[in-house]
PDB file of C-alpha atoms and ligand atoms in Angstrom:
ATOM      1  CA  MET R   1      -9.858  31.717 -32.923  1.00  0.00           C
ATOM      2  CA  TYR R   2      -8.592  29.646 -30.012  1.00  0.00           C
ATOM      3  CA  LEU R   3      -8.804  32.023 -27.384  1.00  0.00           C
ATOM      4  CA  SER R   4     -11.807  30.928 -25.687  1.00  0.00           C
ATOM      5  CA  TYR R   5     -11.260  27.220 -26.323  1.00  0.00           C
ATOM      6  CA  PHE R   6      -7.957  27.709 -24.090  1.00  0.00           C
ATOM      7  CA  ASN R   7      -9.647  30.170 -21.730  1.00  0.00           C
ATOM      8  CA  PHE R   8      -7.371  33.120 -23.091  1.00  0.00           C
ATOM      9  CA  VAL R   9      -7.987  37.004 -22.408  1.00  0.00           C
ATOM     10  CA  LYS R  10      -5.237  37.893 -24.736  1.00  0.00           C
ATOM     11  CA  HIS R  11      -3.532  36.174 -27.730  1.00  0.00           C
ATOM     12  CA  PRO R  12      -0.221  34.321 -25.825  1.00  0.00           C
ATOM     13  CA  PHE R  13       2.102  34.663 -28.795  1.00  0.00           C
ATOM     14  CA  ASN R  14       1.517  37.805 -30.635  1.00  0.00           C
ATOM     15  CA  LEU R  15       4.313  39.442 -32.308  1.00  0.00           C
ATOM     16  CA  THR R  16       4.049  42.905 -30.917  1.00  0.00           C
ATOM     17  CA  ALA R  17       6.367  44.192 -28.436  1.00  0.00           C
ATOM     18  CA  ASP R  18       3.728  44.072 -25.546  1.00  0.00           C
ATOM     19  CA  PRO R  19       5.232  44.734 -22.057  1.00  0.00           C
ATOM     20  CA  TYR R  20       2.288  43.088 -20.520  1.00  0.00           C
ATOM     21  CA  PHE R  21       4.175  39.755 -21.503  1.00  0.00           C
ATOM     22  CA  LEU R  22       7.809  40.850 -20.371  1.00  0.00           C
ATOM     23  CA  PHE R  23       9.553  37.522 -19.379  1.00  0.00           C
ATOM     24  CA  PRO R  24      12.167  38.819 -16.993  1.00  0.00           C
ATOM     25  CA  SER R  25      15.070  36.281 -18.096  1.00  0.00           C
ATOM     26  CA  PRO R  26      18.267  37.191 -16.096  1.00  0.00           C
ATOM     27  CA  GLN R  27      19.675  39.161 -19.016  1.00  0.00           C
ATOM     28  CA  HIS R  28      16.348  40.979 -19.607  1.00  0.00           C
ATOM     29  CA  GLN R  29      16.288  41.912 -15.710  1.00  0.00           C
ATOM     30  CA  GLU R  30      19.967  42.764 -15.832  1.00  0.00           C
ATOM     31  CA  ALA R  31      19.353  45.101 -18.893  1.00  0.00           C
ATOM     32  CA  MET R  32      16.545  46.925 -17.314  1.00  0.00           C
ATOM     33  CA  GLY R  33      18.833  47.289 -13.859  1.00  0.00           C
ATOM     34  CA  PHE R  34      21.159  48.710 -16.029  1.00  0.00           C
ATOM     35  CA  LEU R  35      18.838  51.209 -17.750  1.00  0.00           C
ATOM     36  CA  TYR R  36      17.292  52.523 -14.560  1.00  0.00           C
ATOM     37  CA  TYR R  37      20.548  53.059 -12.896  1.00  0.00           C
ATOM     38  CA  GLY R  38      21.936  54.879 -16.226  1.00  0.00           C
ATOM     39  CA  ILE R  39      18.903  57.277 -15.994  1.00  0.00           C
ATOM     40  CA  ARG R  40      18.556  57.689 -12.290  1.00  0.00           C
ATOM     41  CA  GLN R  41      22.389  58.372 -12.433  1.00  0.00           C
ATOM     42  CA  ARG R  42      22.058  60.680 -15.441  1.00  0.00           C
ATOM     43  CA  LYS R  43      24.952  58.953 -17.189  1.00  0.00           C
ATOM     44  CA  GLY R  44      23.984  60.659 -20.538  1.00  0.00           C
ATOM     45  CA  PHE R  45      24.542  57.754 -23.160  1.00  0.00           C
ATOM     46  CA  LEU R  46      23.626  54.239 -23.026  1.00  0.00           C
ATOM     47  CA  ALA R  47      23.230  51.632 -25.545  1.00  0.00           C
ATOM     48  CA  ILE R  48      21.279  48.521 -25.814  1.00  0.00           C
ATOM     49  CA  THR R  49      22.068  45.995 -28.646  1.00  0.00           C
ATOM     50  CA  GLY R  50      20.848  42.604 -29.410  1.00  0.00           C
ATOM     51  CA  GLU R  51      20.234  40.113 -31.961  1.00  0.00           C
ATOM     52  CA  VAL R  52      16.997  40.413 -33.923  1.00  0.00           C
ATOM     53  CA  GLY R  53      13.838  39.630 -32.435  1.00  0.00           C
ATOM     54  CA  THR R  54      15.194  39.168 -28.821  1.00  0.00           C
ATOM     55  CA  GLY R  55      12.820  41.535 -27.262  1.00  0.00           C
ATOM     56  CA  LYS R  56      14.704  45.062 -27.166  1.00  0.00           C
ATOM     57  CA  THR R  57      11.397  46.980 -28.234  1.00  0.00           C
ATOM     58  CA  THR R  58       9.757  45.217 -25.392  1.00  0.00           C
ATOM     59  CA  LEU R  59      12.319  45.782 -22.918  1.00  0.00           C
ATOM     60  CA  CYS R  60      12.035  49.956 -23.921  1.00  0.00           C
ATOM     61  CA  ARG R  61       8.338  49.819 -23.901  1.00  0.00           C
ATOM     62  CA  SER R  62       8.586  48.113 -20.280  1.00  0.00           C
ATOM     63  CA  LEU R  63      11.017  50.460 -19.094  1.00  0.00           C
ATOM     64  CA  LEU R  64       8.688  53.483 -20.334  1.00  0.00           C
ATOM     65  CA  SER R  65       5.666  51.923 -18.473  1.00  0.00           C
ATOM     66  CA  ARG R  66       7.611  51.678 -15.253  1.00  0.00           C
ATOM     67  CA  LEU R  67       9.520  55.082 -15.018  1.00  0.00           C
ATOM     68  CA  ASP R  68       7.619  57.722 -12.955  1.00  0.00           C
ATOM     69  CA  GLU R  69       6.123  61.260 -13.804  1.00  0.00           C
ATOM     70  CA  SER R  70       9.546  62.791 -12.749  1.00  0.00           C
ATOM     71  CA  VAL R  71      11.015  61.195 -16.110  1.00  0.00           C
ATOM     72  CA  LYS R  72      10.106  62.928 -18.980  1.00  0.00           C
ATOM     73  CA  THR R  73      10.550  60.580 -22.010  1.00  0.00           C
ATOM     74  CA  ALA R  74      10.603  60.502 -25.864  1.00  0.00           C
ATOM     75  CA  PHE R  75      10.289  57.359 -27.998  1.00  0.00           C
ATOM     76  CA  ILE R  76      11.654  57.677 -31.522  1.00  0.00           C
ATOM     77  CA  LEU R  77      10.819  54.242 -33.581  1.00  0.00           C
ATOM     78  CA  ASN R  78      11.318  55.542 -37.062  1.00  0.00           C
ATOM     79  CA  SER R  79      15.204  56.068 -37.860  1.00  0.00           C
ATOM     80  CA  ASN R  80      14.282  56.758 -41.535  1.00  0.00           C
ATOM     81  CA  LEU R  81      14.228  60.630 -40.468  1.00  0.00           C
ATOM     82  CA  THR R  82      16.451  63.420 -42.036  1.00  0.00           C
ATOM     83  CA  GLU R  83      18.616  64.971 -39.207  1.00  0.00           C
ATOM     84  CA  TYR R  84      15.771  67.841 -39.180  1.00  0.00           C
ATOM     85  CA  GLN R  85      12.846  65.395 -38.874  1.00  0.00           C
ATOM     86  CA  LEU R  86      14.617  63.579 -36.265  1.00  0.00           C
ATOM     87  CA  LEU R  87      14.976  66.516 -34.064  1.00  0.00           C
ATOM     88  CA  HIS R  88      11.512  67.782 -34.736  1.00  0.00           C
ATOM     89  CA  ALA R  89      10.332  64.215 -33.846  1.00  0.00           C
ATOM     90  CA  ILE R  90      12.169  64.352 -30.696  1.00  0.00           C
ATOM     91  CA  ILE R  91      10.842  67.574 -29.602  1.00  0.00           C
ATOM     92  CA  GLU R  92       7.100  66.843 -30.698  1.00  0.00           C
ATOM     93  CA  ASP R  93       7.252  63.586 -28.606  1.00  0.00           C
ATOM     94  CA  PHE R  94       8.655  65.241 -25.443  1.00  0.00           C
ATOM     95  CA  GLY R  95       5.625  67.624 -26.311  1.00  0.00           C
ATOM     96  CA  ILE R  96       7.682  70.593 -26.715  1.00  0.00           C
ATOM     97  CA  ALA R  97       5.322  73.422 -28.328  1.00  0.00           C
ATOM     98  CA  ALA R  98       7.994  74.887 -30.863  1.00  0.00           C
ATOM     99  CA  ASN R  99       6.422  76.622 -33.873  1.00  0.00           C
ATOM    100  CA  THR R 100       9.540  76.999 -35.864  1.00  0.00           C
ATOM    101  CA  ARG R 101      11.263  75.191 -38.923  1.00  0.00           C
ATOM    102  CA  ASN R 102      14.615  76.500 -37.921  1.00  0.00           C
ATOM    103  CA  ARG R 103      16.966  74.039 -36.765  1.00  0.00           C
ATOM    104  CA  MET R 104      18.643  76.267 -34.183  1.00  0.00           C
ATOM    105  CA  ASN R 105      15.480  77.257 -32.726  1.00  0.00           C
ATOM    106  CA  LEU R 106      14.207  73.763 -32.355  1.00  0.00           C
ATOM    107  CA  MET R 107      17.626  73.051 -30.563  1.00  0.00           C
ATOM    108  CA  ARG R 108      16.931  76.274 -28.404  1.00  0.00           C
ATOM    109  CA  ALA R 109      13.458  75.060 -27.611  1.00  0.00           C
ATOM    110  CA  LEU R 110      14.547  71.644 -26.609  1.00  0.00           C
ATOM    111  CA  ASN R 111      17.506  72.939 -24.253  1.00  0.00           C
ATOM    112  CA  SER R 112      15.477  75.286 -22.488  1.00  0.00           C
ATOM    113  CA  PHE R 113      12.649  72.490 -21.796  1.00  0.00           C
ATOM    114  CA  LEU R 114      15.383  70.228 -20.526  1.00  0.00           C
ATOM    115  CA  LEU R 115      16.730  73.039 -18.370  1.00  0.00           C
ATOM    116  CA  ASN R 116      13.066  73.585 -17.002  1.00  0.00           C
ATOM    117  CA  GLN R 117      13.010  69.865 -15.925  1.00  0.00           C
ATOM    118  CA  VAL R 118      16.039  70.155 -14.011  1.00  0.00           C
ATOM    119  CA  ARG R 119      15.050  73.149 -12.263  1.00  0.00           C
ATOM    120  CA  GLU R 120      11.846  70.968 -11.287  1.00  0.00           C
ATOM    121  CA  GLY R 121      13.646  67.986 -10.216  1.00  0.00           C
ATOM    122  CA  ASN R 122      12.662  66.037 -13.235  1.00  0.00           C
ATOM    123  CA  ASN R 123      14.789  63.890 -15.644  1.00  0.00           C
ATOM    124  CA  ALA R 124      14.702  63.323 -19.239  1.00  0.00           C
ATOM    125  CA  VAL R 125      15.224  60.485 -21.395  1.00  0.00           C
ATOM    126  CA  LEU R 126      15.427  59.986 -25.133  1.00  0.00           C
ATOM    127  CA  ILE R 127      15.234  56.482 -26.676  1.00  0.00           C
ATOM    128  CA  ILE R 128      15.960  55.735 -30.285  1.00  0.00           C
ATOM    129  CA  ASP R 129      14.825  52.341 -31.509  1.00  0.00           C
ATOM    130  CA  GLU R 130      16.225  50.680 -34.498  1.00  0.00           C
ATOM    131  CA  ALA R 131      19.192  52.833 -34.182  1.00  0.00           C
ATOM    132  CA  GLN R 132      21.135  50.275 -36.629  1.00  0.00           C
ATOM    133  CA  ASN R 133      19.513  52.177 -39.344  1.00  0.00           C
ATOM    134  CA  LEU R 134      20.994  55.813 -38.240  1.00  0.00           C
ATOM    135  CA  SER R 135      23.603  57.402 -40.626  1.00  0.00           C
ATOM    136  CA  SER R 136      26.952  58.353 -39.212  1.00  0.00           C
ATOM    137  CA  SER R 137      25.697  62.173 -39.342  1.00  0.00           C
ATOM    138  CA  GLN R 138      22.522  61.242 -37.608  1.00  0.00           C
ATOM    139  CA  LEU R 139      24.440  59.558 -34.916  1.00  0.00           C
ATOM    140  CA  GLU R 140      26.616  62.621 -34.884  1.00  0.00           C
ATOM    141  CA  GLN R 141      23.714  64.781 -34.289  1.00  0.00           C
ATOM    142  CA  VAL R 142      22.527  62.636 -31.269  1.00  0.00           C
ATOM    143  CA  ARG R 143      26.146  63.034 -30.081  1.00  0.00           C
ATOM    144  CA  MET R 144      25.309  66.691 -30.067  1.00  0.00           C
ATOM    145  CA  LEU R 145      22.341  66.406 -27.833  1.00  0.00           C
ATOM    146  CA  SER R 146      24.207  64.902 -25.402  1.00  0.00           C
ATOM    147  CA  ASN R 147      26.347  67.872 -25.217  1.00  0.00           C
ATOM    148  CA  LEU R 148      23.361  69.785 -23.587  1.00  0.00           C
ATOM    149  CA  GLU R 149      24.354  69.684 -20.026  1.00  0.00           C
ATOM    150  CA  THR R 150      24.880  71.990 -16.789  1.00  0.00           C
ATOM    151  CA  ALA R 151      28.094  72.107 -15.278  1.00  0.00           C
ATOM    152  CA  GLU R 152      26.899  69.068 -12.757  1.00  0.00           C
ATOM    153  CA  ASP R 153      24.593  67.002 -14.931  1.00  0.00           C
ATOM    154  CA  LYS R 154      23.755  65.741 -18.087  1.00  0.00           C
ATOM    155  CA  LEU R 155      20.463  67.317 -19.153  1.00  0.00           C
ATOM    156  CA  LEU R 156      19.522  64.538 -21.537  1.00  0.00           C
ATOM    157  CA  GLN R 157      20.021  60.795 -21.122  1.00  0.00           C
ATOM    158  CA  ILE R 158      20.044  58.954 -24.495  1.00  0.00           C
ATOM    159  CA  VAL R 159      19.173  55.242 -24.813  1.00  0.00           C
ATOM    160  CA  LEU R 160      20.175  53.760 -28.358  1.00  0.00           C
ATOM    161  CA  VAL R 161      18.837  50.389 -29.056  1.00  0.00           C
ATOM    162  CA  GLY R 162      19.283  48.636 -32.467  1.00  0.00           C
ATOM    163  CA  GLN R 163      20.411  45.242 -33.786  1.00  0.00           C
ATOM    164  CA  PRO R 164      24.111  43.834 -34.071  1.00  0.00           C
ATOM    165  CA  GLN R 165      24.975  46.393 -36.873  1.00  0.00           C
ATOM    166  CA  LEU R 166      24.670  49.332 -34.294  1.00  0.00           C
ATOM    167  CA  ARG R 167      27.030  47.652 -32.228  1.00  0.00           C
ATOM    168  CA  LYS R 168      29.447  47.418 -35.154  1.00  0.00           C
ATOM    169  CA  LYS R 169      28.803  50.854 -35.852  1.00  0.00           C
ATOM    170  CA  LEU R 170      29.656  51.987 -32.522  1.00  0.00           C
ATOM    171  CA  ASP R 171      32.951  50.025 -32.858  1.00  0.00           C
ATOM    172  CA  SER R 172      33.949  51.553 -35.772  1.00  0.00           C
ATOM    173  CA  LYS R 173      36.706  54.166 -36.096  1.00  0.00           C
ATOM    174  CA  GLY R 174      34.686  57.082 -37.542  1.00  0.00           C
ATOM    175  CA  LEU R 175      32.449  57.136 -34.403  1.00  0.00           C
ATOM    176  CA  LEU R 176      35.066  57.044 -31.561  1.00  0.00           C
ATOM    177  CA  GLN R 177      33.825  60.139 -30.143  1.00  0.00           C
ATOM    178  CA  LEU R 178      30.479  58.946 -29.750  1.00  0.00           C
ATOM    179  CA  ARG R 179      31.726  55.550 -28.398  1.00  0.00           C
ATOM    180  CA  GLN R 180      33.874  57.229 -25.638  1.00  0.00           C
ATOM    181  CA  ARG R 181      30.481  58.915 -24.244  1.00  0.00           C
ATOM    182  CA  ILE R 182      28.734  55.641 -23.684  1.00  0.00           C
ATOM    183  CA  SER R 183      28.821  54.721 -20.476  1.00  0.00           C
ATOM    184  CA  ILE R 184      26.640  51.481 -20.395  1.00  0.00           C
ATOM    185  CA  ARG R 185      26.526  49.037 -23.104  1.00  0.00           C
ATOM    186  CA  PHE R 186      24.463  46.153 -22.920  1.00  0.00           C
ATOM    187  CA  HIS R 187      23.983  42.988 -25.492  1.00  0.00           C
ATOM    188  CA  LEU R 188      20.797  40.801 -25.521  1.00  0.00           C
ATOM    189  CA  TYR R 189      21.247  37.194 -26.647  1.00  0.00           C
ATOM    190  CA  PRO R 190      18.542  34.641 -27.509  1.00  0.00           C
ATOM    191  CA  LEU R 191      17.205  32.541 -24.624  1.00  0.00           C
ATOM    192  CA  SER R 192      18.923  29.496 -23.740  1.00  0.00           C
ATOM    193  CA  SER R 193      17.337  25.857 -23.907  1.00  0.00           C
ATOM    194  CA  GLU R 194      16.334  26.018 -20.126  1.00  0.00           C
ATOM    195  CA  GLU R 195      14.878  29.638 -20.385  1.00  0.00           C
ATOM    196  CA  VAL R 196      12.726  28.701 -23.522  1.00  0.00           C
ATOM    197  CA  GLY R 197      10.017  26.303 -21.690  1.00  0.00           C
ATOM    198  CA  ALA R 198       9.896  28.851 -19.031  1.00  0.00           C
ATOM    199  CA  TYR R 199       9.381  31.548 -21.512  1.00  0.00           C
ATOM    200  CA  ILE R 200       6.518  29.911 -23.077  1.00  0.00           C
ATOM    201  CA  THR R 201       4.867  28.816 -19.742  1.00  0.00           C
ATOM    202  CA  HIS R 202       5.015  32.626 -18.663  1.00  0.00           C
ATOM    203  CA  ARG R 203       3.212  33.928 -21.892  1.00  0.00           C
ATOM    204  CA  LEU R 204       0.730  31.314 -21.371  1.00  0.00           C
ATOM    205  CA  ILE R 205      -0.090  32.248 -17.885  1.00  0.00           C
ATOM    206  CA  VAL R 206       0.143  35.838 -18.718  1.00  0.00           C
ATOM    207  CA  ALA R 207      -2.793  35.272 -21.190  1.00  0.00           C
ATOM    208  CA  SER R 208      -4.747  32.808 -19.371  1.00  0.00           C
ATOM    209  CA  SER R 209      -8.040  33.986 -17.632  1.00  0.00           C
ATOM    210  CA  ASN R 210      -8.058  30.882 -15.317  1.00  0.00           C
ATOM    211  CA  GLY R 211      -4.663  30.360 -14.300  1.00  0.00           C
ATOM    212  CA  SER R 212      -4.694  26.848 -15.905  1.00  0.00           C
ATOM    213  CA  PRO R 213      -3.491  27.082 -19.624  1.00  0.00           C
ATOM    214  CA  PRO R 214      -2.617  24.368 -22.176  1.00  0.00           C
ATOM    215  CA  THR R 215       0.657  22.721 -21.555  1.00  0.00           C
ATOM    216  CA  PHE R 216       3.824  22.359 -23.941  1.00  0.00           C
ATOM    217  CA  ASP R 217       5.384  18.877 -23.206  1.00  0.00           C
ATOM    218  CA  ARG R 218       9.107  18.366 -22.939  1.00  0.00           C
ATOM    219  CA  ARG R 219       9.637  17.173 -26.503  1.00  0.00           C
ATOM    220  CA  ALA R 220       7.894  19.995 -28.030  1.00  0.00           C
ATOM    221  CA  VAL R 221       9.797  22.713 -26.006  1.00  0.00           C
ATOM    222  CA  GLU R 222      12.970  20.870 -27.367  1.00  0.00           C
ATOM    223  CA  LEU R 223      11.842  21.144 -31.013  1.00  0.00           C
ATOM    224  CA  ILE R 224      11.097  24.815 -30.496  1.00  0.00           C
ATOM    225  CA  TYR R 225      14.266  25.617 -29.187  1.00  0.00           C
ATOM    226  CA  ASP R 226      15.892  23.647 -31.848  1.00  0.00           C
ATOM    227  CA  TYR R 227      13.999  25.709 -34.332  1.00  0.00           C
ATOM    228  CA  SER R 228      14.143  29.021 -33.022  1.00  0.00           C
ATOM    229  CA  ASN R 229      17.630  29.063 -31.530  1.00  0.00           C
ATOM    230  CA  GLY R 230      16.005  30.819 -28.595  1.00  0.00           C
ATOM    231  CA  VAL R 231      15.065  33.967 -30.609  1.00  0.00           C
ATOM    232  CA  PRO R 232      11.311  35.188 -28.785  1.00  0.00           C
ATOM    233  CA  ARG R 233       9.913  36.164 -31.975  1.00  0.00           C
ATOM    234  CA  ILE R 234      10.314  32.697 -33.824  1.00  0.00           C
ATOM    235  CA  ILE R 235       9.330  30.854 -30.511  1.00  0.00           C
ATOM    236  CA  ASN R 236       5.941  33.014 -30.742  1.00  0.00           C
ATOM    237  CA  MET R 237       5.296  32.204 -34.642  1.00  0.00           C
ATOM    238  CA  VAL R 238       5.604  28.320 -33.863  1.00  0.00           C
ATOM    239  CA  CYS R 239       3.859  28.347 -30.674  1.00  0.00           C
ATOM    240  CA  ASP R 240       0.763  30.462 -32.117  1.00  0.00           C
ATOM    241  CA  LYS R 241       0.895  27.663 -34.868  1.00  0.00           C
ATOM    242  CA  ALA R 242       0.884  24.737 -32.498  1.00  0.00           C
ATOM    243  CA  LEU R 243      -1.843  26.203 -30.162  1.00  0.00           C
ATOM    244  CA  LEU R 244      -4.213  26.693 -33.461  1.00  0.00           C
ATOM    245  CA  ALA R 245      -3.114  22.857 -34.608  1.00  0.00           C
ATOM    246  CA  ALA R 246      -4.002  21.875 -30.877  1.00  0.00           C
ATOM    247  CA  PHE R 247      -7.172  23.437 -31.005  1.00  0.00           C
ATOM    248  CA  ALA R 248      -8.025  21.826 -34.359  1.00  0.00           C
ATOM    249  CA  LEU R 249      -6.936  18.447 -32.553  1.00  0.00           C
ATOM    250  CA  ASP R 250      -9.162  19.024 -29.517  1.00  0.00           C
ATOM    251  CA  THR R 251      -6.346  18.697 -27.280  1.00  0.00           C
ATOM    252  CA  GLN R 252      -4.812  20.989 -24.138  1.00  0.00           C
ATOM    253  CA  THR R 253      -1.237  19.135 -24.691  1.00  0.00           C
ATOM    254  CA  ILE R 254       1.007  20.427 -27.111  1.00  0.00           C
ATOM    255  CA  THR R 255       3.120  17.670 -28.421  1.00  0.00           C
ATOM    256  CA  GLY R 256       6.611  17.416 -30.189  1.00  0.00           C
ATOM    257  CA  ARG R 257       4.540  15.888 -33.056  1.00  0.00           C
ATOM    258  CA  ILE R 258       2.229  19.072 -33.157  1.00  0.00           C
ATOM    259  CA  VAL R 259       5.133  21.357 -33.077  1.00  0.00           C
ATOM    260  CA  ARG R 260       6.928  19.268 -35.738  1.00  0.00           C
ATOM    261  CA  ALA R 261       3.898  19.830 -37.854  1.00  0.00           C
ATOM    262  CA  SER R 262       3.756  23.617 -37.212  1.00  0.00           C
ATOM    263  CA  ILE R 263       7.315  24.049 -37.909  1.00  0.00           C
ATOM    264  CA  ARG R 264       6.726  22.472 -41.427  1.00  0.00           C
ATOM    265  CA  GLU R 265       3.797  24.584 -42.071  1.00  0.00           C
ATOM    266  CA  LEU R 266       5.645  27.666 -41.145  1.00  0.00           C
ATOM    267  CA  GLU R 267       8.279  26.470 -43.838  1.00  0.00           C
ATOM    268  CA  GLY R 268       5.787  26.460 -46.014  1.00  0.00           C
ATOM    269  CA  GLU R 269       5.348  22.465 -46.371  1.00  0.00           C
ATOM    270  CA  PRO R 270       1.920  20.931 -46.554  1.00  0.00           C
ATOM    271  CA  GLU R 271       0.020  20.558 -43.483  1.00  0.00           C
ATOM    272  CA  LEU R 272      -0.085  16.774 -42.203  1.00  0.00           C
ATOM    273  CA  THR R 273      -2.529  17.264 -39.329  1.00  0.00           C
ATOM    274  CA  ALA R 274      -6.260  16.724 -39.912  1.00  0.00           C
ATOM    275  CA  CYS R 275      -8.259  19.676 -38.931  1.00  0.00           C
ATOM    276  CA  SER R 276     -11.769  18.511 -38.316  1.00  0.00           C
ATOM    277  CA  ARG R 277     -12.700  21.624 -36.202  1.00  0.00           C
ATOM    278  CA  CYS R 278     -11.623  24.266 -39.040  1.00  0.00           C
ATOM    279  CA  SER R 279     -13.886  22.999 -41.901  1.00  0.00           C
TER     280      SER R 279
HETATM  281  N1  ATP Q 301      11.599  38.994 -22.585  1.00  0.00           N
HETATM  282  C1  ATP Q 301      10.671  38.828 -23.359  1.00  0.00           C
HETATM  283  N2  ATP Q 301       9.481  38.528 -22.731  1.00  0.00           N
HETATM  284  C2  ATP Q 301       8.231  38.543 -23.457  1.00  0.00           C
HETATM  285  N3  ATP Q 301       8.202  38.408 -24.891  1.00  0.00           N
HETATM  286  C3  ATP Q 301       9.578  38.651 -25.620  1.00  0.00           C
HETATM  287  C4  ATP Q 301      10.605  38.831 -24.628  1.00  0.00           C
HETATM  288  N4  ATP Q 301      11.637  39.152 -25.558  1.00  0.00           N
HETATM  289  C5  ATP Q 301      10.965  39.363 -26.809  1.00  0.00           C
HETATM  290  N5  ATP Q 301       9.645  38.884 -26.456  1.00  0.00           N
HETATM  291  C6  ATP Q 301       8.619  38.858 -27.908  1.00  0.00           C
HETATM  292  O1  ATP Q 301       9.171  38.585 -28.884  1.00  0.00           O
HETATM  293  C7  ATP Q 301       8.740  39.368 -29.920  1.00  0.00           C
HETATM  294  C8  ATP Q 301       9.937  40.348 -30.616  1.00  0.00           C
HETATM  295  O2  ATP Q 301      10.342  41.113 -29.541  1.00  0.00           O
HETATM  296  P1  ATP Q 301      10.564  42.462 -30.091  1.00  0.00           P
HETATM  297  O3  ATP Q 301       9.902  43.245 -31.074  1.00  0.00           O
HETATM  298  O4  ATP Q 301      10.911  43.328 -28.504  1.00  0.00           O
HETATM  299  O5  ATP Q 301      12.296  42.431 -30.636  1.00  0.00           O
HETATM  300  P2  ATP Q 301      13.404  43.233 -31.103  1.00  0.00           P
HETATM  301  O6  ATP Q 301      14.710  42.888 -30.422  1.00  0.00           O
HETATM  302  O7  ATP Q 301      12.974  44.585 -30.883  1.00  0.00           O
HETATM  303  O8  ATP Q 301      13.428  42.893 -32.492  1.00  0.00           O
HETATM  304  P3  ATP Q 301      14.016  43.635 -33.791  1.00  0.00           P
HETATM  305  O9  ATP Q 301      15.591  43.548 -33.806  1.00  0.00           O
HETATM  306  O10 ATP Q 301      13.161  43.103 -35.140  1.00  0.00           O
HETATM  307  O11 ATP Q 301      13.850  45.222 -33.439  1.00  0.00           O
HETATM  308  C9  ATP Q 301       7.484  40.240 -29.582  1.00  0.00           C
HETATM  309  O12 ATP Q 301       6.447  39.673 -29.814  1.00  0.00           O
HETATM  310  C10 ATP Q 301       7.842  40.139 -27.759  1.00  0.00           C
HETATM  311  O13 ATP Q 301       6.794  40.240 -27.458  1.00  0.00           O
HETATM  312 MG1   MG Q 302      12.618  46.237 -32.034  1.00  0.00          MG
END
């Protein structure tokens, strides 16, 4: 509704994990650096954990969009799969043609695909998002995939991505074998108070068609930080509401007052701003 009013080409605060909007905070950059390094160096197992809504999926999508042709990728988003379905989904996402329902044959097809990639000088990466939902037996199956190797190299680099429960799972006694194989672990935290303003400005500029988007004043940013604790998904929710309210009030400056009303609205409390433009 407010897109043309503010000269946006895209919604600046969509809740999708769109890599186009990636804000390269120091920790997001560091996580990306670890992923690149781990994949290039064929480190086998990597794990990215992080608080809910802190940008794990966005980071993965951004990684996928940056890897070149020589890196074959499979991205599994749905971890609510049986062990067979998980293996099948991996094979399908790599684009391997395997006309079999037999698990051993699926493993063989995967192994021969991976060996071919090594021969051609390629690398292969499996990213499993929402990995906190994987059961111990699924995780064990994923560990078995990391056994696929030549004498020198891991054939498959595996990135497990998940919420803090994944960190707990990986630290549990039962998964010691898996934990010992993870060469790189990184945990994403919410943004700091200083980063929140820069995050908001970044998304506004990326979405803007003319490079001069509306502004959030200092008090507005402070209130957004207090409410969201620096979690990007919550920041997006507040900012989207605040932009709608600013549009209704016909202003290019989002003030503390507007943000306070937007938060109240998000909390299900009655709207206080009169909306002359929405009627
Ligand atoms: N570094 C970032 N740059 C730009 N946008 C971000 C960043 N981090 C998070 N976001 C935005 O916040 C929202 C939530 O991000 P995302 O879905 O990637 O989080 P998540 O950690 O995968 O969440 P969950 O724990 O629910 O899986 C998305 O709209 C995303 O675009
Ligand atoms: Mg996610």
